[in-house]
Amino acid sequence: MIDTALLIAFLASTAGAATPLVVASMGELVTERSGVLNLGMEGMMLVGAVTGFGVTLATGQMWLGLLAAMAAGMLMSLIFGFLVLTLQTNQVATGLALTLFGIGVSAFMGRGFVGQTVERMPQLTFPLLSEIPFVGPLLFRFDGMVYASVALVVLIGWMLARTRLGLVIRAVGESPHSAHAIGFPVIALRYGTVLFGGAMAGLGGAYLSLALTPMWVEGMTAGRGWIALAQVVFATWKPRGVLVGAYLFGGVTVLQFHGQGLGLAIPSEFLSMLPYLATIVVLVIICRNPQTILLNKPMSLGQNFKAD
Amino acid sequence: MSRLEKRPEPSRRMMLASPLIAAVAMLLTGSVMFFFLGQEPLHAFHVYFIKPWTTLYGVGELLLKATPLILCGVGLAIGFRANVANIGADGQLTVGAIAAGAVALYFDQVQAWWVLPLMLAAGALGGMLWAAIPALLRTRFNTSEILVSLMLVYVAYHLLSYLVHGPMRDPDGFNFPQSKMFGESATLPLLVEGLRVNAAFILSLVAAAAAWFFCKHTFAGYRMQVSGMAPAAALYAGFSEPRNVWLAFMVSGALAGVAGVGEVAGPLGQMQPSVSAGYGFAAIIVAYVGRLHPLGVVLSALLMSLLYIGGETAQIELQVPSAITGMFQGLLLFYLLAADLFIHYRFKPRKRHLPAVVGETA
């Protein structure tokens, strides 16, 4: 018999752990739908985390921190976009360079922040609703980003499936040459999706340093950028899938904090390995059927496009 | 104003020049950054990039740091040539170190010549074992080797952390998360008395030479190169992709594992919570900057090693944050990728379609 309070705590912290993955993955999903593979997620998230933390620390305004984190993520992705879209460099190598650069830049920027704290992102309070037993703490006691991330999934899903912009993004991702022939500005559009991806990665990173653990630690993303990339594959490039995957992973991630309470007599290091192992296992399950990937993956993913 | 024009064929000259352009651009950026950090750029430049070469001890440290970078870089380069993206060398290095550490601690009381070779073999096997997972999943289930090898890096870090906090911890170590110091027979011999550079450096040069021979003179090396440059041709010729994937991962895993042995049986001399200063990741840059060529890798590893050592020197002498090293590493790769543009393109002055008005551009 598991304690109800513990179960609630477990489920509620799952949402917290899932939110940065949802936000970052949605950004990458849009980027990949337009045919660009940005492996620099980890680096952009780290720079977002350190920028968001620094600006919040300096101004005392969390919303400024979040905005700055988005701007920082965009700036990082602009470097990537310039290299890949304008200079036609290899996307895999450039993405890796962005991650390595981001690890260095964030460590450099954050050297004065170690040991400092900011106030945690506040929970929204819904009068009455938050007081409902069981349902209240599960649905109505989160910070704004948790709700915003779910809204983001719905919004992006709608945008990709139902709007002209979504249609163009998908067309460019499937066949940039045809899209170009019809007259769509392929490179400009890809710049747009790359920048959006950067903004979301920065925001996801800032959620780590402002809400999940309100402090700055070097390399604090601990591979979440890579997990976010993997999420896009599990989701087979569909927004809904990102939500399911991220909450699944959120659950696995918080197991390490609740493991002992849940009666798991396993050393904490092994519980800490779980999210990474789970990522591998789910990737295998999704990828073992080549049809699933072939049917859903944007056809031009990872390939550069040059007009003329 | 000028525009880019595609060259009729890739420029060999630019292929060799672009790493140099990248290095120079990185050094210039470095000087500018020192200026903004309130340092006298020339002095800072001297401390960071020149000083490590001026003392024998400094040169020893350069070779010491270059060792794991050469070992990992050579292995990764062989894979990258065949479009096999092993990004998890840091994990393979860590598992190699764990395997070697287990041998060293198990034979703690033994004073024999074979302990060290056994550690090297265990390290190579450990690295290969860790590399076999992404290779297997890629060839069997079509799973991205980039993501799998990367996830395994974090798994390896946690495994090492568990071991040094638990089974491998020194019982007389006041609860510090580290093993006891390895004995004489489990430590790599030093090359020069007084310097820390050890026999692993020689191994790394041998590995680079062997890799050069493999790429240049063996059919397997040729097969891998074709698969990387012209996948369709490789398919037509009947070259097996799984075989390339396995070969690339086994070679790079073994070399990364040996690099791990070089760390624990070398400068560290014991198991610690972290055995790599990100060498597996820096080696990705080393491989690209070295043009995926074994001899180029040796040179670029020395450059990368200079970034590490220079960073440490600058931290001590100039109070410049050491985190700058990571930025330089990333920048170096950015500049290289950007400079590679000129392999396929060249600048061409834009023709004016209208007669220029005199004085217009003044």
XYZ file of C-alpha atoms in Angstrom:
670
model
C 0.000 0.000 0.000
C 1.601 3.217 -1.143
C 0.984 6.326 0.840
C -1.392 8.713 -0.983
C 0.619 11.794 -0.051
C 3.721 10.207 -1.503
C 1.920 9.257 -4.692
C 0.661 12.813 -5.069
C 4.150 14.181 -4.480
C 5.529 11.730 -7.031
C 2.985 12.588 -9.709
C 3.244 16.318 -9.077
C 7.027 16.351 -9.335
C 6.707 14.364 -12.550
C 5.050 17.389 -14.135
C 7.942 19.579 -13.010
C 10.545 17.236 -14.442
C 8.601 16.845 -17.697
C 8.059 20.551 -18.374
C 11.576 21.520 -19.541
C 11.582 18.486 -21.830
C 8.181 19.406 -23.281
C 9.233 22.981 -23.998
C 12.637 22.159 -25.460
C 11.347 19.211 -27.498
C 8.552 21.291 -29.005
C 11.127 23.789 -30.223
C 13.275 21.077 -31.743
C 10.198 19.430 -33.249
C 9.327 22.552 -35.200
C 12.965 22.937 -36.317
C 13.115 19.322 -37.459
C 9.764 19.550 -39.229
C 11.363 22.146 -41.500
C 14.197 19.705 -42.221
C 16.909 21.062 -39.930
C 18.509 18.826 -37.302
C 19.987 20.930 -34.496
C 22.039 18.744 -32.156
C 22.986 21.822 -30.127
C 20.020 21.483 -27.736
C 22.128 20.710 -24.692
C 24.284 23.769 -25.286
C 21.328 26.084 -25.914
C 19.526 24.823 -22.808
C 22.610 25.418 -20.666
C 23.045 28.947 -21.960
C 19.321 29.550 -21.392
C 19.616 28.206 -17.853
C 22.541 30.414 -16.931
C 21.143 33.526 -18.623
C 17.703 33.115 -17.071
C 19.255 32.625 -13.668
C 21.675 35.552 -14.008
C 19.089 38.033 -15.212
C 16.602 36.985 -12.531
C 19.305 37.290 -9.903
C 20.292 40.755 -11.115
C 16.830 42.223 -11.664
C 14.670 40.226 -9.279
C 12.189 39.852 -12.140
C 11.643 36.272 -13.169
C 9.785 37.161 -16.347
C 12.798 39.179 -17.463
C 14.951 36.151 -16.754
C 12.709 33.962 -18.892
C 12.731 36.474 -21.739
C 16.502 36.807 -21.562
C 16.852 33.018 -21.598
C 14.772 32.865 -24.774
C 16.862 35.607 -26.346
C 20.060 33.795 -25.372
C 18.781 30.538 -26.852
C 17.901 32.383 -30.046
C 21.331 33.964 -30.220
C 22.908 30.521 -29.894
C 20.647 29.088 -32.567
C 21.452 32.053 -34.790
C 25.109 30.958 -34.795
C 23.927 27.502 -35.782
C 21.579 28.903 -38.422
C 24.263 31.110 -39.921
C 26.705 28.225 -40.234
C 24.232 25.649 -41.478
C 21.845 27.744 -43.579
C 24.122 30.427 -44.931
C 27.524 28.735 -44.937
C 26.122 25.260 -45.692
C 28.101 23.441 -43.012
C 27.329 19.889 -41.929
C 24.360 19.931 -39.529
C 25.576 17.139 -37.254
C 29.048 18.600 -36.783
C 27.721 22.129 -36.317
C 25.161 21.013 -33.748
C 27.857 19.208 -31.783
C 30.022 22.322 -31.940
C 27.106 24.363 -30.606
C 26.712 22.024 -27.651
C 30.414 22.086 -26.828
C 30.431 25.864 -27.187
C 27.329 26.184 -24.999
C 28.865 24.053 -22.251
C 31.893 26.358 -22.239
C 29.962 29.625 -22.519
C 27.535 28.706 -19.751
C 30.346 27.683 -17.413
C 32.070 30.970 -18.197
C 28.967 33.091 -17.677
C 27.905 31.245 -14.554
C 31.172 31.327 -12.620
C 29.878 34.084 -10.310
C 26.505 32.446 -9.712
C 27.611 29.268 -7.981
C 26.076 29.013 -4.535
C 23.519 31.776 -5.119
C 19.801 31.173 -5.154
C 16.718 32.905 -6.477
C 13.164 32.497 -5.319
C 11.566 29.489 -6.961
C 9.018 30.155 -9.670
C 5.753 30.589 -7.750
C 2.810 28.207 -7.972
C -0.349 29.623 -9.407
C -3.146 29.510 -6.894
C -6.605 28.736 -8.072
C -9.076 29.573 -5.319
C -11.164 26.550 -4.299
C -9.853 24.327 -7.123
C -6.464 23.856 -5.458
C -8.248 22.702 -2.308
C -10.060 19.751 -3.841
C -8.557 16.649 -2.265
C -6.299 14.586 -4.527
C -7.326 16.396 -7.735
C -6.348 19.817 -6.377
C -2.667 19.134 -5.763
C -2.454 17.063 -8.948
C -3.942 19.555 -11.360
C -4.087 22.988 -9.803
C -0.897 23.565 -7.875
C 1.735 24.134 -10.506
C 3.700 27.106 -11.699
C 2.596 28.838 -14.869
C 5.163 27.135 -17.090
C 3.607 23.713 -16.541
C 0.299 24.942 -17.941
C 2.017 27.002 -20.608
C 3.967 23.968 -21.822
C 0.765 21.976 -22.316
C -0.775 24.935 -24.135
C 2.360 25.077 -26.296
C 1.851 21.482 -27.400
C -1.755 22.185 -28.370
C -0.826 25.401 -30.125
C 2.055 23.908 -32.111
C -0.062 20.872 -32.979
C -2.756 23.153 -34.333
C -0.242 25.378 -36.113
C 1.442 22.466 -37.903
C -1.749 20.677 -38.856
C -4.179 23.465 -39.584
C -2.480 26.698 -40.587
C -0.819 27.875 -43.746
C 2.421 28.456 -41.850
C 2.345 24.858 -40.651
C 1.751 23.630 -44.173
C 4.717 25.599 -45.471
C 6.976 24.343 -42.672
C 6.032 20.764 -43.464
C 6.434 21.312 -47.197
C 9.923 22.718 -46.683
C 10.838 19.794 -44.452
C 9.570 17.209 -46.912
C 10.932 18.724 -50.082
C 12.815 21.995 -49.933
C 13.409 21.960 -53.677
C 9.726 21.739 -54.536
C 8.910 24.319 -51.880
C 11.519 26.616 -53.392
C 10.145 26.034 -56.869
C 6.669 27.057 -55.762
C 8.193 30.216 -54.369
C 8.431 29.619 -50.631
C 11.481 31.223 -49.013
C 13.114 28.007 -47.777
C 16.158 29.515 -46.107
C 14.229 32.347 -44.428
C 11.666 29.908 -43.115
C 14.346 27.584 -41.802
C 15.994 30.532 -40.049
C 12.638 31.115 -38.399
C 12.205 27.536 -37.178
C 15.823 27.366 -36.005
C 15.361 30.566 -33.984
C 12.101 29.269 -32.532
C 13.893 26.067 -31.544
C 16.595 28.130 -29.856
C 14.062 30.234 -27.958
C 12.275 27.147 -26.655
C 15.533 25.441 -25.689
C 16.555 28.567 -23.786
C 13.195 28.685 -22.045
C 13.366 24.993 -21.167
C 16.841 25.534 -19.751
C 15.690 28.515 -17.690
C 12.916 26.373 -16.197
C 15.648 24.155 -14.763
C 17.514 26.994 -13.070
C 14.450 28.995 -11.982
C 11.811 26.425 -11.101
C 13.086 22.865 -10.866
C 16.213 23.619 -8.807
C 16.408 27.402 -8.374
C 20.178 27.716 -8.648
C 23.000 27.460 -11.142
C 25.250 24.407 -11.298
C 27.727 23.846 -14.115
C 26.371 21.364 -16.637
C 23.044 21.268 -14.796
C 21.075 20.039 -17.804
C 22.794 16.648 -17.334
C 21.876 15.400 -20.795
C 18.312 16.732 -20.860
C 19.057 18.455 -24.168
C 19.907 15.074 -25.658
C 16.870 13.471 -24.077
C 14.757 16.264 -25.622
C 16.225 15.352 -29.003
C 15.389 11.718 -28.423
C 11.847 12.738 -27.431
C 11.251 14.123 -30.897
C 12.117 10.716 -32.333
C 9.828 8.854 -29.874
C 7.083 11.282 -30.680
C 7.619 10.379 -34.344
C 7.683 14.145 -34.968
C 4.129 14.591 -33.625
C 3.389 17.142 -30.871
C 1.087 14.852 -28.882
C 3.799 12.246 -28.645
C 6.155 14.772 -27.074
C 3.725 15.308 -24.218
C 3.324 11.582 -23.549
C 7.048 10.934 -23.823
C 8.087 13.836 -21.619
C 5.714 12.844 -18.808
C 6.908 9.270 -19.046
C 10.461 10.527 -18.704
C 9.574 12.992 -16.015
C 8.248 10.026 -14.048
C 11.410 8.010 -14.532
C 13.555 11.016 -13.605
C 11.814 11.694 -10.289
C 11.999 8.029 -9.315
C 15.506 8.736 -8.050
C 14.168 11.247 -5.523
C 11.263 9.091 -4.408
C 12.935 5.716 -4.815
C 13.534 5.134 -1.147
C 10.077 6.314 -0.144
C 8.582 3.958 -2.683
C 10.553 1.147 -1.082
C 13.128 0.584 -3.836
C 16.313 -0.679 -2.219
C 18.596 0.324 -5.079
C 21.649 2.595 -4.801
C 20.746 6.105 -5.922
C 23.305 6.050 -8.739
C 21.384 3.258 -10.426
C 18.130 5.182 -10.117
C 19.925 8.170 -11.655
C 20.830 6.039 -14.664
C 17.188 5.220 -15.333
C 16.235 8.200 -17.526
C 19.179 7.524 -19.839
C 18.522 3.797 -19.981
C 14.821 4.417 -20.526
C 15.693 6.744 -23.397
C 17.721 3.999 -25.040
C 15.015 1.385 -24.525
C 12.251 3.570 -25.943
C 14.435 4.608 -28.887
C 14.977 0.944 -29.695
C 11.250 0.217 -29.500
C 10.391 3.111 -31.789
C 13.217 2.633 -34.266
C 13.089 -1.157 -34.624
C 10.298 -0.778 -37.132
C 11.892 1.193 -39.974
C 8.440 1.936 -41.395
C 7.480 4.071 -38.401
C 10.514 6.258 -38.885
C 10.365 6.370 -42.665
C 6.724 7.365 -42.736
C 7.037 10.115 -40.171
C 10.508 11.578 -40.428
C 10.711 14.798 -42.473
C 12.288 13.676 -45.725
C 14.959 16.355 -45.895
C 15.966 16.140 -42.219
C 19.660 16.865 -41.832
C 20.217 17.747 -45.482
C 21.261 21.203 -46.485
C 19.464 23.154 -49.144
C 20.918 25.673 -51.520
C 18.897 27.485 -54.125
C 20.039 27.364 -57.785
C 30.399 43.400 -52.461
C 31.239 39.887 -53.527
C 29.395 36.651 -53.839
C 30.149 32.990 -53.349
C 30.785 30.879 -56.349
C 30.984 27.116 -56.344
C 34.408 25.799 -57.223
C 34.503 23.283 -60.059
C 36.168 20.857 -57.681
C 36.973 20.919 -53.944
C 40.171 22.801 -53.236
C 42.850 20.603 -51.702
C 44.789 23.643 -50.642
C 41.834 24.974 -48.659
C 41.301 21.568 -47.113
C 44.726 21.843 -45.492
C 44.530 25.579 -44.894
C 41.143 25.721 -43.190
C 42.323 24.181 -39.878
C 45.076 26.799 -39.811
C 42.615 29.597 -40.583
C 40.393 28.278 -37.810
C 43.270 28.171 -35.331
C 44.363 31.704 -36.176
C 40.785 33.013 -35.940
C 40.423 31.304 -32.570
C 43.678 32.826 -31.292
C 42.556 36.283 -32.463
C 39.178 35.858 -30.778
C 41.030 34.761 -27.683
C 43.069 37.946 -27.651
C 39.949 40.059 -28.046
C 38.317 38.194 -25.163
C 41.322 38.753 -22.934
C 41.046 42.444 -23.718
C 37.445 42.470 -22.516
C 38.444 40.550 -19.408
C 40.721 43.469 -18.592
C 43.963 41.751 -19.568
C 46.729 43.160 -21.671
C 46.051 41.025 -24.783
C 49.645 40.360 -25.823
C 50.697 39.417 -22.320
C 47.641 37.210 -21.849
C 48.232 35.651 -25.235
C 51.797 34.902 -24.239
C 50.777 33.342 -20.931
C 47.991 31.300 -22.500
C 49.489 30.081 -25.750
C 53.280 30.486 -25.615
C 54.332 29.942 -22.037
C 53.371 26.245 -21.833
C 55.950 25.533 -24.542
C 58.792 27.358 -22.849
C 59.517 24.980 -19.989
C 60.312 21.274 -20.110
C 57.617 20.673 -17.516
C 55.113 22.543 -19.682
C 55.945 20.434 -22.712
C 55.537 17.304 -20.598
C 52.090 18.466 -19.507
C 51.152 19.226 -23.113
C 52.045 15.711 -24.184
C 50.247 14.273 -21.151
C 46.990 16.065 -22.005
C 47.374 15.307 -25.695
C 47.539 11.560 -24.995
C 43.829 10.838 -24.345
C 42.891 13.331 -27.060
C 45.005 11.512 -29.656
C 43.723 8.105 -28.586
C 40.059 9.133 -28.639
C 40.455 11.436 -31.644
C 42.080 8.818 -33.869
C 39.318 6.328 -33.100
C 36.523 8.825 -33.658
C 38.089 10.028 -36.909
C 38.012 6.497 -38.354
C 34.297 6.320 -37.581
C 33.470 9.829 -38.797
C 35.122 8.962 -42.119
C 32.536 6.244 -42.574
C 29.654 8.407 -41.323
C 29.517 6.519 -38.038
C 28.977 9.171 -35.366
C 30.307 7.867 -32.082
C 29.708 10.773 -29.715
C 30.093 8.720 -26.561
C 33.857 8.373 -26.315
C 33.778 9.901 -22.836
C 31.622 7.006 -21.658
C 33.870 4.444 -23.315
C 36.888 6.121 -21.716
C 35.186 5.979 -18.317
C 34.286 2.296 -18.619
C 37.814 1.535 -19.811
C 39.124 3.254 -16.702
C 36.707 1.269 -14.528
C 37.811 -2.043 -16.040
C 41.490 -1.184 -15.626
C 40.851 0.049 -12.099
C 39.128 -3.209 -11.205
C 42.192 -5.156 -12.401
C 44.566 -2.859 -10.518
C 42.632 -3.119 -7.267
C 42.084 -6.876 -7.593
C 45.813 -7.520 -8.057
C 46.749 -4.897 -5.515
C 49.140 -7.165 -3.674
C 50.740 -8.571 -6.796
C 54.049 -7.165 -7.965
C 54.395 -8.453 -11.504
C 55.111 -7.161 -14.973
C 51.819 -8.493 -16.383
C 49.516 -6.317 -14.274
C 49.888 -3.306 -16.526
C 49.346 -5.149 -19.839
C 46.326 -6.815 -18.256
C 44.964 -3.392 -17.281
C 45.451 -2.111 -20.813
C 43.667 -5.157 -22.230
C 40.841 -4.777 -19.698
C 40.530 -1.086 -20.495
C 40.378 -1.714 -24.224
C 37.790 -4.454 -23.683
C 35.746 -2.232 -21.374
C 35.679 0.534 -23.955
C 34.746 -1.941 -26.677
C 31.967 -3.386 -24.559
C 30.480 0.067 -24.008
C 30.863 0.876 -27.693
C 29.258 -2.424 -28.672
C 25.894 -1.277 -27.311
C 25.327 1.598 -29.769
C 26.857 -0.527 -32.549
C 24.486 -3.402 -31.822
C 21.428 -1.182 -31.510
C 22.275 0.675 -34.700
C 22.884 -2.457 -36.764
C 20.029 -4.535 -35.267
C 17.335 -1.935 -34.592
C 18.365 1.066 -36.651
C 18.672 3.183 -33.494
C 20.617 6.449 -33.773
C 24.143 5.780 -32.562
C 24.513 9.459 -31.699
C 21.794 9.413 -29.056
C 22.570 5.939 -27.708
C 26.315 6.483 -27.342
C 25.581 9.803 -25.640
C 23.068 8.396 -23.168
C 25.639 5.768 -22.245
C 28.092 8.505 -21.277
C 25.799 9.514 -18.422
C 25.216 5.878 -17.469
C 28.992 5.378 -17.294
C 29.446 8.488 -15.123
C 26.851 7.197 -12.651
C 28.401 3.729 -12.684
C 31.802 5.187 -11.822
C 30.248 7.339 -9.134
C 28.581 4.270 -7.609
C 31.825 2.318 -7.641
C 34.003 4.969 -6.009
C 31.350 5.591 -3.375
C 30.914 1.877 -2.790
C 32.791 -1.241 -3.882
C 35.970 0.504 -5.054
C 36.274 2.961 -2.195
C 39.456 2.922 -0.183
C 38.510 1.424 3.224
C 41.185 3.553 4.893
C 40.360 6.656 2.915
C 38.350 8.575 5.521
C 35.213 8.003 3.435
C 36.499 10.044 0.502
C 34.909 8.814 -2.716
C 38.099 7.456 -4.248
C 39.970 4.184 -4.391
C 43.331 3.494 -2.802
C 46.358 4.563 -4.806
C 47.455 1.981 -7.377
C 50.695 0.120 -6.702
C 53.926 0.464 -8.640
C 53.135 -2.383 -11.021
C 49.712 -0.874 -11.863
C 51.131 2.531 -12.800
C 52.343 3.498 -16.259
C 56.088 4.218 -16.412
C 57.064 7.865 -16.873
C 58.850 8.809 -20.065
C 61.172 11.320 -18.457
C 61.895 11.509 -14.758
C 60.323 14.619 -13.286
C 57.664 15.010 -15.960
C 54.215 13.483 -15.695
C 53.960 12.352 -19.323
C 53.907 8.552 -19.395
C 54.132 5.546 -21.682
C 50.543 6.036 -22.845
C 51.800 8.864 -25.037
C 53.925 6.374 -26.981
C 50.865 4.142 -27.275
C 48.867 7.035 -28.684
C 51.488 7.677 -31.382
C 51.527 3.984 -32.238
C 47.741 4.073 -32.491
C 47.871 7.078 -34.803
C 50.463 5.379 -37.031
C 48.446 2.158 -37.098
C 45.297 4.111 -37.951
C 47.140 5.853 -40.767
C 48.234 2.493 -42.132
C 44.692 1.146 -41.762
C 43.117 4.020 -43.669
C 45.753 4.191 -46.367
C 46.751 0.630 -47.013
C 44.020 -1.802 -46.045
C 40.909 -2.798 -47.900
C 38.758 -2.382 -44.775
C 39.974 1.196 -44.456
C 39.226 1.852 -48.106
C 35.753 0.349 -47.690
C 35.000 2.658 -44.800
C 36.205 5.709 -46.671
C 34.051 4.912 -49.688
C 31.021 4.341 -47.457
C 31.503 7.735 -45.911
C 32.100 9.670 -49.096
C 29.802 7.850 -51.490
C 27.232 5.687 -49.701
C 25.499 4.777 -52.955
C 28.735 3.555 -54.522
C 29.503 1.540 -51.380
C 26.072 -0.070 -51.553
C 26.582 -0.899 -55.208
C 29.985 -2.399 -54.486
C 28.354 -4.580 -51.840
C 30.239 -3.081 -48.897
C 28.429 -4.022 -45.722
C 27.250 -1.104 -43.633
C 26.891 -3.094 -40.392
C 30.473 -4.249 -40.723
C 31.658 -0.640 -40.984
C 29.593 0.378 -37.987
C 30.995 -2.451 -35.898
C 34.560 -1.851 -36.985
C 34.321 1.884 -36.266
C 32.838 1.375 -32.822
C 35.216 -1.415 -31.847
C 38.296 0.574 -32.844
C 37.174 3.828 -31.248
C 35.848 2.043 -28.147
C 39.128 0.207 -27.627
C 41.201 3.360 -28.069
C 38.945 5.389 -25.759
C 39.221 2.576 -23.207
C 43.012 2.696 -23.407
C 42.805 6.476 -22.935
C 40.893 5.764 -19.727
C 43.655 3.424 -18.556
C 46.162 6.169 -19.340
C 44.349 8.487 -16.950
C 43.854 6.165 -13.959
C 47.209 4.397 -14.309
C 48.886 7.688 -15.133
C 48.362 11.130 -13.613
C 45.471 10.087 -11.339
C 46.946 6.850 -9.999
C 43.609 5.849 -8.487
C 39.878 5.745 -9.228
C 38.134 9.075 -8.706
C 34.508 10.247 -9.147
C 35.505 11.694 -12.512
C 38.377 10.357 -14.599
C 37.946 12.484 -17.719
C 38.114 16.227 -18.157
C 35.716 15.873 -21.089
C 38.420 14.351 -23.293
C 35.899 12.225 -25.152
C 33.986 15.330 -26.208
C 37.038 17.462 -26.937
C 38.228 14.587 -29.134
C 35.284 15.245 -31.461
C 36.762 18.672 -32.151
C 40.225 17.158 -32.384
C 39.032 14.689 -35.017
C 37.397 17.353 -37.177
C 40.182 19.902 -36.820
C 42.629 17.110 -37.687
C 40.699 16.662 -40.939
C 39.789 13.096 -39.849
C 43.364 12.175 -40.728
C 45.394 10.292 -38.091
C 48.429 12.553 -38.426
C 46.241 15.648 -38.455
C 44.645 14.345 -35.275
C 48.031 14.273 -33.544
C 48.628 17.926 -34.441
C 45.145 19.080 -33.501
C 45.344 17.133 -30.236
C 48.455 19.123 -29.392
C 46.581 22.346 -30.165
C 43.648 21.253 -28.010
C 46.014 20.212 -25.252
C 47.508 23.701 -25.430
C 44.017 25.093 -24.794
C 43.719 22.994 -21.636
C 47.195 23.784 -20.321
C 47.034 27.431 -21.374
C 43.687 27.688 -19.594
C 45.213 26.358 -16.394
C 48.239 28.650 -16.673
C 46.045 31.666 -17.357
C 43.811 30.800 -14.431
C 46.763 30.791 -12.069
C 48.727 33.728 -13.458
C 45.971 36.015 -14.706
C 42.990 34.901 -12.647
C 41.156 34.303 -15.917
C 38.328 31.794 -15.406
C 39.262 28.312 -16.599
C 35.821 27.938 -18.194
C 37.230 29.964 -21.059
C 38.899 26.771 -22.302
C 35.541 25.234 -23.174
C 34.543 28.348 -25.088
C 37.762 28.267 -27.085
C 37.196 24.597 -27.909
C 33.719 25.262 -29.246
C 34.875 28.363 -31.144
C 37.676 26.420 -32.785
C 35.178 23.968 -34.250
C 32.859 26.780 -35.370
C 35.690 28.512 -37.182
C 36.809 25.291 -38.789
C 33.314 24.538 -40.078
C 32.970 28.083 -41.369
C 36.400 28.033 -43.019
C 35.503 24.744 -44.711
C 33.127 26.797 -46.828
C 36.122 27.791 -48.920
C 36.860 24.191 -49.819
C 33.782 24.166 -52.023
C 33.223 27.859 -52.673
C 35.278 30.905 -53.455
C 34.586 34.594 -53.320
C 33.995 36.276 -56.612
C 33.622 40.028 -57.011
C 30.029 40.889 -57.895
C 29.699 42.266 -61.389
C 28.042 45.611 -61.682
C 25.264 45.705 -64.176
C 25.070 49.470 -64.297
C 28.035 51.737 -64.959
C 29.263 53.038 -61.636
C 28.826 56.691 -60.951
C 32.176 58.267 -60.161
C 32.538 58.949 -56.465
C 29.542 56.777 -55.533
C 31.506 54.531 -53.251
C 33.676 57.226 -51.726
